[in-house]
Amino acid sequence: MSQGYFGAFGGAFIPEILHQTFAELTAAYEAARADADFWSEYLTVMENYSGRPTPLTYAENLSAAFGGRRIYIKREDLNQTGAHKANNVMGQGLLVKRMGKSRVIAETGAGQHGVATATMAARLGLECTIYMGAKDVARQRPNVFWMEQLGATVIPVTSGDQTLKDAVNEAMRDWVGSMDGTHYVLGTACGAHPFPEMVSWFQSVIGSEARGQILKQAGRLPDRVYACVGGGSNAMGIFQGFLDAPDVELIGVEAGGLGLATGLHAARLASADAEVGIAQGYKTYFLQDDDGQMKTTHSVAAGLDYVGVSPILANLHETGRARFIAATDAEVVEALKRLMKAEGIIGALESSHAVAGALRELPDTPEDTVILINLSGRGDKDIFTIADALHDPKWEAFIQEKADQYAKRANNPGDAS
Amino acid sequence: MSAAAHTSAIEPIIREKLSEKPILLMAHLVLGYPSIEENKKVIAQMVDAGVDLIELQIPFSEPIADGPVIAQANQAAIDAGFRVDAGLEAIAEITLTHDIPFLIMTYVNILHARGMGQFISDAAKAGVKGLIVPDLPLQEAGEAIAWSREAGLDWIQLMTPTSHDDRLAAIGAEADGFVYCVARRGVTGKNTSFDDSVGAFVTRCRAATKAPLAVGFGVKNAEDVAYLQGKAEIAVVGTAAIAAHREGGAEAVGRFFRGLRPAD
Ligand SMILES: Cc1ncc(COP(=O)(O)O)c(C=O)c1O
């Protein structure tokens, strides 16, 4: 019997060599899920290591600018390593310990999942290898730097178009040879069963906290919940707090890149460009051509330019429980600036998609609307990309100066200045 | 699923060939790499060198079960403009030109994008005798197996060293044509040492099915083939043939395969 379907999506399309590994992982996950002690251990670790519960911030100034509509922001940016990714990796890390494995591998796009995995591995004493598209290595150097400092080996992937999907393939290739002692810490709610369900479970901590917090602060459930969607893990995380409340509208914001009409985007559910397909172990909407070959995607946010999307979100899309829209690179940079200036919160470019989507739609809502935005991560890692987008001359001068300093040092190895 | 109604297209050919030689050779190649024209030359060399079966890989952008050499060949073929329609046309010509069984190896999305049933019937029309789809495992393959049988094609199952005996038995019960035994953990293209552990694995596969056994992943020289002789019906060679082609072109592939049968 095939397992792990959400409507027509999901499944486990894996090479036979991994069958037993997935069977063991599914069993370990199901046992952990049935064990209340596991979840409370998880919550304790997240509280003491990652800073949970993360706050819910009422965005007072932004709300005022929208005629008093109330905007609440769930602060996943305040997690250990600055993103919701910490929830998933620590959960899987605890599972790895239960399974008695000693090495973890992971794929990463923006690098956030790689950094989160590397910290978890350092903390739990696991050997760690991170696969990252060579293009992403180039544009997310600060995260590569941290992964290496944390003791992980970062392997740049030069196959395909050298981004996230290619890193996934490489990690799978590693795993089919190393599965005895190695666990693949998949970074999002995608891939073969049980990953979509398991990752969503660990991320559900976002939604259950947010539900309690907004009930306390706003006195009621929100009208709308916005989250950005790469693979869909932070969206699944927050949506799960409200799935059973049909009046709460759930909105996923995908990468609109240079605009849906340009073809240079990563909108799988919000555009008509994606088709249902089967790749990387599961069935969902993929950006692919008529032959079934995956297309290249584009986003200013490396963490959102993935070709597939969580099968659970694909099903929520199909059933109409969630709605999907896209925000362009330009809108996202504007939203990021606006949130910084109004609230003093530096969101990641990925997370700023959720902000952009919400701000665009807010003027068309009734004045007493309450909205909740999941701010999945913080923007420090994006300093180079954001500075490029903002053309900040002082920053450019600083980088120039640093480059000169390194060049000088390279020419005079004895000079340690 | 029921194995009852199907008469294998390939198994009788395998049995007949085995009355003349102790072990058969199956070659793998990536269609469109470096070009379909070059594929045709290579295939002519392979057939001339006595290769018994050929699996033609339709390139896919996410070949997760393949190692770097074959994965890069997939990508290069797609970058060079490979299209599935043109690939199927070339296959139709190839199967008419050479009188050995050909199979299509590819990933499930290539079938899915065309429509699973449509792809299977197009493959049958193009003259192949079987299909190998490594990311469509038994529990997801029900419809594909049924459609293949209906179209007269063999759906080739894979067995691996990590499959438990009950799983091998379930796979073996559905086997059509032959079973592809993956000699070791890991993707294609790495070295396999053909030793007792491979032997023990092949024995487990043998116990799980009545179908002939093909062993692949890492077969690279006459010694490896000699090791498999008497244990398996078919030795499968992929990456090593691509390497031979890179070094010396189509003729080198012919020489390489001739060298795999020291006894001839
Ligand atoms: C800050 C941040 N938000 C969101 C995402 C998108 O992932 P997901 O949709 O799985 O939450 C990423 C991915 O790297 C990220 O780094």
PDB file of N, CA, C and O in Angstrom, chain A residues 217-277:
ATOM      1  N   GLN A 217      -3.848  38.322  22.568  1.00  0.00           N
ATOM      2  CA  GLN A 217      -3.565  39.736  22.261  1.00  0.00           C
ATOM      3  C   GLN A 217      -4.697  40.424  21.492  1.00  0.00           C
ATOM      4  O   GLN A 217      -5.013  41.578  21.767  1.00  0.00           O
ATOM      5  N   ALA A 218      -5.273  39.744  20.520  1.00  0.00           N
ATOM      6  CA  ALA A 218      -6.302  40.391  19.694  1.00  0.00           C
ATOM      7  C   ALA A 218      -7.697  40.055  20.206  1.00  0.00           C
ATOM      8  O   ALA A 218      -8.680  40.663  19.791  1.00  0.00           O
ATOM      9  N   GLY A 219      -7.757  39.055  21.063  1.00  0.00           N
ATOM     10  CA  GLY A 219      -9.045  38.663  21.615  1.00  0.00           C
ATOM     11  C   GLY A 219      -9.861  37.783  20.689  1.00  0.00           C
ATOM     12  O   GLY A 219     -10.973  37.389  21.002  1.00  0.00           O
ATOM     13  N   ARG A 220      -9.290  37.465  19.537  1.00  0.00           N
ATOM     14  CA  ARG A 220     -10.001  36.578  18.599  1.00  0.00           C
ATOM     15  C   ARG A 220      -9.037  35.985  17.573  1.00  0.00           C
ATOM     16  O   ARG A 220      -7.863  36.382  17.516  1.00  0.00           O
ATOM     17  N   LEU A 221      -9.573  35.063  16.793  1.00  0.00           N
ATOM     18  CA  LEU A 221      -8.746  34.473  15.738  1.00  0.00           C
ATOM     19  C   LEU A 221      -8.556  35.508  14.625  1.00  0.00           C
ATOM     20  O   LEU A 221      -9.400  36.393  14.450  1.00  0.00           O
ATOM     21  N   PRO A 222      -7.467  35.387  13.878  1.00  0.00           N
ATOM     22  CA  PRO A 222      -7.253  36.339  12.781  1.00  0.00           C
ATOM     23  C   PRO A 222      -8.221  36.067  11.629  1.00  0.00           C
ATOM     24  O   PRO A 222      -8.766  34.975  11.519  1.00  0.00           O
ATOM     25  N   ASP A 223      -8.442  37.069  10.787  1.00  0.00           N
ATOM     26  CA  ASP A 223      -9.222  36.849   9.572  1.00  0.00           C
ATOM     27  C   ASP A 223      -8.368  36.183   8.504  1.00  0.00           C
ATOM     28  O   ASP A 223      -8.860  35.407   7.700  1.00  0.00           O
ATOM     29  N   ARG A 224      -7.096  36.565   8.513  1.00  0.00           N
ATOM     30  CA  ARG A 224      -6.215  36.044   7.471  1.00  0.00           C
ATOM     31  C   ARG A 224      -4.842  35.709   8.060  1.00  0.00           C
ATOM     32  O   ARG A 224      -4.354  36.431   8.928  1.00  0.00           O
ATOM     33  N   VAL A 225      -4.229  34.657   7.517  1.00  0.00           N
ATOM     34  CA  VAL A 225      -2.868  34.293   7.909  1.00  0.00           C
ATOM     35  C   VAL A 225      -2.017  34.241   6.641  1.00  0.00           C
ATOM     36  O   VAL A 225      -2.377  33.555   5.681  1.00  0.00           O
ATOM     37  N   TYR A 226      -0.923  34.986   6.633  1.00  0.00           N
ATOM     38  CA  TYR A 226      -0.017  35.020   5.477  1.00  0.00           C
ATOM     39  C   TYR A 226       1.317  34.344   5.809  1.00  0.00           C
ATOM     40  O   TYR A 226       1.877  34.588   6.880  1.00  0.00           O
ATOM     41  N   ALA A 227       1.816  33.554   4.857  1.00  0.00           N
ATOM     42  CA  ALA A 227       3.147  32.964   5.012  1.00  0.00           C
ATOM     43  C   ALA A 227       3.784  32.845   3.640  1.00  0.00           C
ATOM     44  O   ALA A 227       3.084  32.614   2.645  1.00  0.00           O
ATOM     45  N   CYS A 228       5.096  32.994   3.585  1.00  0.00           N
ATOM     46  CA  CYS A 228       5.780  32.770   2.307  1.00  0.00           C
ATOM     47  C   CYS A 228       5.872  31.268   2.055  1.00  0.00           C
ATOM     48  O   CYS A 228       5.791  30.465   2.984  1.00  0.00           O
ATOM     49  N   VAL A 229       6.038  30.891   0.787  1.00  0.00           N
ATOM     50  CA  VAL A 229       6.093  29.473   0.443  1.00  0.00           C
ATOM     51  C   VAL A 229       7.281  29.173  -0.468  1.00  0.00           C
ATOM     52  O   VAL A 229       7.308  29.581  -1.627  1.00  0.00           O
ATOM     53  N   GLY A 230       8.273  28.504   0.111  1.00  0.00           N
ATOM     54  CA  GLY A 230       9.350  27.945  -0.702  1.00  0.00           C
ATOM     55  C   GLY A 230       8.941  26.503  -0.935  1.00  0.00           C
ATOM     56  O   GLY A 230       8.197  26.171  -1.848  1.00  0.00           O
ATOM     57  N   GLY A 231       9.415  25.629  -0.031  1.00  0.00           N
ATOM     58  CA  GLY A 231       8.892  24.268  -0.024  1.00  0.00           C
ATOM     59  C   GLY A 231       7.561  24.225   0.692  1.00  0.00           C
ATOM     60  O   GLY A 231       6.714  23.383   0.425  1.00  0.00           O
ATOM     61  N   GLY A 232       7.391  25.130   1.645  1.00  0.00           N
ATOM     62  CA  GLY A 232       6.120  25.232   2.340  1.00  0.00           C
ATOM     63  C   GLY A 232       6.153  24.898   3.817  1.00  0.00           C
ATOM     64  O   GLY A 232       5.090  24.789   4.435  1.00  0.00           O
ATOM     65  N   SER A 233       7.344  24.794   4.418  1.00  0.00           N
ATOM     66  CA  SER A 233       7.359  24.332   5.807  1.00  0.00           C
ATOM     67  C   SER A 233       6.902  25.404   6.792  1.00  0.00           C
ATOM     68  O   SER A 233       6.198  25.102   7.753  1.00  0.00           O
ATOM     69  N   ASN A 234       7.298  26.667   6.581  1.00  0.00           N
ATOM     70  CA  ASN A 234       6.853  27.682   7.537  1.00  0.00           C
ATOM     71  C   ASN A 234       5.362  27.952   7.356  1.00  0.00           C
ATOM     72  O   ASN A 234       4.640  28.206   8.315  1.00  0.00           O
ATOM     73  N   ALA A 235       4.893  27.853   6.100  1.00  0.00           N
ATOM     74  CA  ALA A 235       3.459  28.028   5.842  1.00  0.00           C
ATOM     75  C   ALA A 235       2.663  26.911   6.510  1.00  0.00           C
ATOM     76  O   ALA A 235       1.689  27.163   7.223  1.00  0.00           O
ATOM     77  N   MET A 236       3.102  25.669   6.332  1.00  0.00           N
ATOM     78  CA  MET A 236       2.427  24.550   7.000  1.00  0.00           C
ATOM     79  C   MET A 236       2.472  24.731   8.507  1.00  0.00           C
ATOM     80  O   MET A 236       1.519  24.411   9.214  1.00  0.00           O
ATOM     81  N   GLY A 237       3.606  25.242   8.985  1.00  0.00           N
ATOM     82  CA  GLY A 237       3.762  25.439  10.425  1.00  0.00           C
ATOM     83  C   GLY A 237       2.690  26.354  10.981  1.00  0.00           C
ATOM     84  O   GLY A 237       1.996  26.012  11.942  1.00  0.00           O
ATOM     85  N   ILE A 238       2.517  27.503  10.376  1.00  0.00           N
ATOM     86  CA  ILE A 238       1.546  28.449  10.935  1.00  0.00           C
ATOM     87  C   ILE A 238       0.113  28.068  10.555  1.00  0.00           C
ATOM     88  O   ILE A 238      -0.802  28.197  11.371  1.00  0.00           O
ATOM     89  N   PHE A 239      -0.085  27.543   9.337  1.00  0.00           N
ATOM     90  CA  PHE A 239      -1.448  27.182   8.905  1.00  0.00           C
ATOM     91  C   PHE A 239      -2.069  26.141   9.849  1.00  0.00           C
ATOM     92  O   PHE A 239      -3.274  26.155  10.096  1.00  0.00           O
ATOM     93  N   GLN A 240      -1.222  25.217  10.337  1.00  0.00           N
ATOM     94  CA  GLN A 240      -1.779  24.135  11.163  1.00  0.00           C
ATOM     95  C   GLN A 240      -2.480  24.634  12.425  1.00  0.00           C
ATOM     96  O   GLN A 240      -3.338  23.955  12.982  1.00  0.00           O
ATOM     97  N   GLY A 241      -2.118  25.840  12.853  1.00  0.00           N
ATOM     98  CA  GLY A 241      -2.803  26.379  14.026  1.00  0.00           C
ATOM     99  C   GLY A 241      -4.241  26.799  13.732  1.00  0.00           C
ATOM    100  O   GLY A 241      -5.017  27.068  14.658  1.00  0.00           O
ATOM    101  N   PHE A 242      -4.590  26.882  12.439  1.00  0.00           N
ATOM    102  CA  PHE A 242      -5.886  27.463  12.068  1.00  0.00           C
ATOM    103  C   PHE A 242      -6.672  26.616  11.072  1.00  0.00           C
ATOM    104  O   PHE A 242      -7.741  27.023  10.623  1.00  0.00           O
ATOM    105  N   LEU A 243      -6.133  25.440  10.722  1.00  0.00           N
ATOM    106  CA  LEU A 243      -6.788  24.600   9.707  1.00  0.00           C
ATOM    107  C   LEU A 243      -8.220  24.248  10.085  1.00  0.00           C
ATOM    108  O   LEU A 243      -9.098  24.150   9.230  1.00  0.00           O
ATOM    109  N   ASP A 244      -8.444  24.092  11.386  1.00  0.00           N
ATOM    110  CA  ASP A 244      -9.770  23.668  11.833  1.00  0.00           C
ATOM    111  C   ASP A 244     -10.721  24.850  12.018  1.00  0.00           C
ATOM    112  O   ASP A 244     -11.847  24.683  12.477  1.00  0.00           O
ATOM    113  N   ALA A 245     -10.266  26.054  11.696  1.00  0.00           N
ATOM    114  CA  ALA A 245     -11.132  27.234  11.832  1.00  0.00           C
ATOM    115  C   ALA A 245     -11.448  27.770  10.439  1.00  0.00           C
ATOM    116  O   ALA A 245     -10.686  28.569   9.882  1.00  0.00           O
ATOM    117  N   PRO A 246     -12.551  27.323   9.847  1.00  0.00           N
ATOM    118  CA  PRO A 246     -12.811  27.613   8.435  1.00  0.00           C
ATOM    119  C   PRO A 246     -12.918  29.104   8.103  1.00  0.00           C
ATOM    120  O   PRO A 246     -12.723  29.484   6.942  1.00  0.00           O
ATOM    121  N   ASP A 247     -13.207  29.934   9.111  1.00  0.00           N
ATOM    122  CA  ASP A 247     -13.308  31.373   8.825  1.00  0.00           C
ATOM    123  C   ASP A 247     -11.960  32.055   8.700  1.00  0.00           C
ATOM    124  O   ASP A 247     -11.875  33.206   8.274  1.00  0.00           O
ATOM    125  N   VAL A 248     -10.901  31.375   9.110  1.00  0.00           N
ATOM    126  CA  VAL A 248      -9.567  31.969   8.981  1.00  0.00           C
ATOM    127  C   VAL A 248      -9.050  31.657   7.580  1.00  0.00           C
ATOM    128  O   VAL A 248      -8.899  30.490   7.200  1.00  0.00           O
ATOM    129  N   GLU A 249      -8.800  32.717   6.809  1.00  0.00           N
ATOM    130  CA  GLU A 249      -8.314  32.507   5.450  1.00  0.00           C
ATOM    131  C   GLU A 249      -6.802  32.301   5.480  1.00  0.00           C
ATOM    132  O   GLU A 249      -6.078  33.074   6.128  1.00  0.00           O
ATOM    133  N   LEU A 250      -6.331  31.277   4.783  1.00  0.00           N
ATOM    134  CA  LEU A 250      -4.900  30.957   4.776  1.00  0.00           C
ATOM    135  C   LEU A 250      -4.321  31.340   3.421  1.00  0.00           C
ATOM    136  O   LEU A 250      -4.821  30.886   2.387  1.00  0.00           O
ATOM    137  N   ILE A 251      -3.276  32.166   3.426  1.00  0.00           N
ATOM    138  CA  ILE A 251      -2.729  32.665   2.163  1.00  0.00           C
ATOM    139  C   ILE A 251      -1.233  32.397   2.090  1.00  0.00           C
ATOM    140  O   ILE A 251      -0.461  32.833   2.943  1.00  0.00           O
ATOM    141  N   GLY A 252      -0.845  31.673   1.060  1.00  0.00           N
ATOM    142  CA  GLY A 252       0.568  31.393   0.828  1.00  0.00           C
ATOM    143  C   GLY A 252       1.095  32.346  -0.239  1.00  0.00           C
ATOM    144  O   GLY A 252       0.435  32.556  -1.256  1.00  0.00           O
ATOM    145  N   VAL A 253       2.275  32.913   0.007  1.00  0.00           N
ATOM    146  CA  VAL A 253       2.843  33.855  -0.950  1.00  0.00           C
ATOM    147  C   VAL A 253       4.107  33.253  -1.561  1.00  0.00           C
ATOM    148  O   VAL A 253       5.085  32.997  -0.868  1.00  0.00           O
ATOM    149  N   GLU A 254       4.049  33.032  -2.859  1.00  0.00           N
ATOM    150  CA  GLU A 254       5.177  32.435  -3.568  1.00  0.00           C
ATOM    151  C   GLU A 254       6.046  33.517  -4.203  1.00  0.00           C
ATOM    152  O   GLU A 254       5.668  34.686  -4.255  1.00  0.00           O
ATOM    153  N   ALA A 255       7.190  33.083  -4.742  1.00  0.00           N
ATOM    154  CA  ALA A 255       8.121  34.011  -5.366  1.00  0.00           C
ATOM    155  C   ALA A 255       7.627  34.379  -6.762  1.00  0.00           C
ATOM    156  O   ALA A 255       7.590  33.540  -7.661  1.00  0.00           O
ATOM    157  N   GLY A 256       7.258  35.647  -6.935  1.00  0.00           N
ATOM    158  CA  GLY A 256       6.828  36.128  -8.249  1.00  0.00           C
ATOM    159  C   GLY A 256       8.000  36.569  -9.110  1.00  0.00           C
ATOM    160  O   GLY A 256       7.825  36.913 -10.281  1.00  0.00           O
ATOM    161  N   GLY A 257       9.212  36.565  -8.528  1.00  0.00           N
ATOM    162  CA  GLY A 257      10.417  36.895  -9.292  1.00  0.00           C
ATOM    163  C   GLY A 257      10.287  38.191 -10.065  1.00  0.00           C
ATOM    164  O   GLY A 257       9.913  39.230  -9.527  1.00  0.00           O
ATOM    165  N   LEU A 258      10.557  38.118 -11.357  1.00  0.00           N
ATOM    166  CA  LEU A 258      10.491  39.328 -12.197  1.00  0.00           C
ATOM    167  C   LEU A 258       9.080  39.575 -12.710  1.00  0.00           C
ATOM    168  O   LEU A 258       8.839  40.488 -13.499  1.00  0.00           O
ATOM    169  N   GLY A 259       8.131  38.750 -12.252  1.00  0.00           N
ATOM    170  CA  GLY A 259       6.735  38.892 -12.686  1.00  0.00           C
ATOM    171  C   GLY A 259       6.268  37.589 -13.314  1.00  0.00           C
ATOM    172  O   GLY A 259       7.045  36.959 -14.049  1.00  0.00           O
ATOM    173  N   LEU A 260       5.014  37.202 -13.054  1.00  0.00           N
ATOM    174  CA  LEU A 260       4.542  35.900 -13.550  1.00  0.00           C
ATOM    175  C   LEU A 260       4.577  35.842 -15.075  1.00  0.00           C
ATOM    176  O   LEU A 260       4.841  34.796 -15.663  1.00  0.00           O
ATOM    177  N   ALA A 261       4.355  36.992 -15.723  1.00  0.00           N
ATOM    178  CA  ALA A 261       4.326  37.009 -17.187  1.00  0.00           C
ATOM    179  C   ALA A 261       5.710  36.763 -17.803  1.00  0.00           C
ATOM    180  O   ALA A 261       5.813  36.345 -18.950  1.00  0.00           O
ATOM    181  N   THR A 262       6.773  37.009 -17.033  1.00  0.00           N
ATOM    182  CA  THR A 262       8.122  36.865 -17.590  1.00  0.00           C
ATOM    183  C   THR A 262       8.593  35.411 -17.605  1.00  0.00           C
ATOM    184  O   THR A 262       9.588  35.073 -18.240  1.00  0.00           O
ATOM    185  N   GLY A 263       7.890  34.541 -16.877  1.00  0.00           N
ATOM    186  CA  GLY A 263       8.362  33.160 -16.759  1.00  0.00           C
ATOM    187  C   GLY A 263       9.502  33.023 -15.755  1.00  0.00           C
ATOM    188  O   GLY A 263       9.878  31.915 -15.390  1.00  0.00           O
ATOM    189  N   LEU A 264      10.062  34.138 -15.296  1.00  0.00           N
ATOM    190  CA  LEU A 264      11.185  34.076 -14.352  1.00  0.00           C
ATOM    191  C   LEU A 264      10.661  34.236 -12.924  1.00  0.00           C
ATOM    192  O   LEU A 264      10.650  35.332 -12.362  1.00  0.00           O
ATOM    193  N   HIS A 265      10.181  33.123 -12.359  1.00  0.00           N
ATOM    194  CA  HIS A 265       9.585  33.148 -11.033  1.00  0.00           C
ATOM    195  C   HIS A 265       9.643  31.742 -10.451  1.00  0.00           C
ATOM    196  O   HIS A 265      10.215  30.838 -11.066  1.00  0.00           O
ATOM    197  N   ALA A 266       9.049  31.564  -9.279  1.00  0.00           N
ATOM    198  CA  ALA A 266       8.952  30.221  -8.695  1.00  0.00           C
ATOM    199  C   ALA A 266       7.554  30.028  -8.128  1.00  0.00           C
ATOM    200  O   ALA A 266       7.380  29.486  -7.037  1.00  0.00           O
ATOM    201  N   ALA A 267       6.547  30.480  -8.883  1.00  0.00           N
ATOM    202  CA  ALA A 267       5.163  30.363  -8.421  1.00  0.00           C
ATOM    203  C   ALA A 267       4.551  29.082  -8.976  1.00  0.00           C
ATOM    204  O   ALA A 267       4.201  29.012 -10.149  1.00  0.00           O
ATOM    205  N   ARG A 268       4.439  28.082  -8.123  1.00  0.00           N
ATOM    206  CA  ARG A 268       3.928  26.794  -8.564  1.00  0.00           C
ATOM    207  C   ARG A 268       2.432  26.706  -8.384  1.00  0.00           C
ATOM    208  O   ARG A 268       1.727  26.105  -9.183  1.00  0.00           O
ATOM    209  N   LEU A 269       1.916  27.302  -7.346  1.00  0.00           N
ATOM    210  CA  LEU A 269       0.476  27.232  -7.102  1.00  0.00           C
ATOM    211  C   LEU A 269      -0.236  28.511  -7.542  1.00  0.00           C
ATOM    212  O   LEU A 269      -1.410  28.499  -7.863  1.00  0.00           O
ATOM    213  N   ALA A 270       0.485  29.632  -7.555  1.00  0.00           N
ATOM    214  CA  ALA A 270      -0.145  30.916  -7.884  1.00  0.00           C
ATOM    215  C   ALA A 270      -0.077  31.234  -9.374  1.00  0.00           C
ATOM    216  O   ALA A 270      -0.657  32.210  -9.821  1.00  0.00           O
ATOM    217  N   SER A 271       0.634  30.432 -10.146  1.00  0.00           N
ATOM    218  CA  SER A 271       0.702  30.703 -11.586  1.00  0.00           C
ATOM    219  C   SER A 271       0.123  29.522 -12.340  1.00  0.00           C
ATOM    220  O   SER A 271      -0.064  28.446 -11.781  1.00  0.00           O
ATOM    221  N   ALA A 272      -0.138  29.729 -13.624  1.00  0.00           N
ATOM    222  CA  ALA A 272      -0.647  28.627 -14.446  1.00  0.00           C
ATOM    223  C   ALA A 272       0.513  27.879 -15.096  1.00  0.00           C
ATOM    224  O   ALA A 272       0.305  26.998 -15.917  1.00  0.00           O
ATOM    225  N   ASP A 273       1.744  28.235 -14.718  1.00  0.00           N
ATOM    226  CA  ASP A 273       2.909  27.653 -15.388  1.00  0.00           C
ATOM    227  C   ASP A 273       3.304  26.268 -14.878  1.00  0.00           C
ATOM    228  O   ASP A 273       4.133  25.605 -15.488  1.00  0.00           O
ATOM    229  N   ALA A 274       2.752  25.862 -13.723  1.00  0.00           N
ATOM    230  CA  ALA A 274       3.175  24.583 -13.150  1.00  0.00           C
ATOM    231  C   ALA A 274       2.200  23.473 -13.525  1.00  0.00           C
ATOM    232  O   ALA A 274       1.033  23.727 -13.804  1.00  0.00           O
ATOM    233  N   GLU A 275       2.706  22.236 -13.556  1.00  0.00           N
ATOM    234  CA  GLU A 275       1.881  21.063 -13.847  1.00  0.00           C
ATOM    235  C   GLU A 275       2.141  20.028 -12.763  1.00  0.00           C
ATOM    236  O   GLU A 275       3.218  20.013 -12.159  1.00  0.00           O
ATOM    237  N   VAL A 276       1.169  19.138 -12.583  1.00  0.00           N
ATOM    238  CA  VAL A 276       1.388  18.052 -11.633  1.00  0.00           C
ATOM    239  C   VAL A 276       2.431  17.100 -12.216  1.00  0.00           C
ATOM    240  O   VAL A 276       2.351  16.731 -13.389  1.00  0.00           O
ATOM    241  N   GLY A 277       3.389  16.751 -11.406  1.00  0.00           N
ATOM    242  CA  GLY A 277       4.433  15.836 -11.843  1.00  0.00           C
ATOM    243  C   GLY A 277       4.953  15.025 -10.673  1.00  0.00           C
ATOM    244  O   GLY A 277       4.467  15.176  -9.546  1.00  0.00           O
TER     245      GLY A 277
END
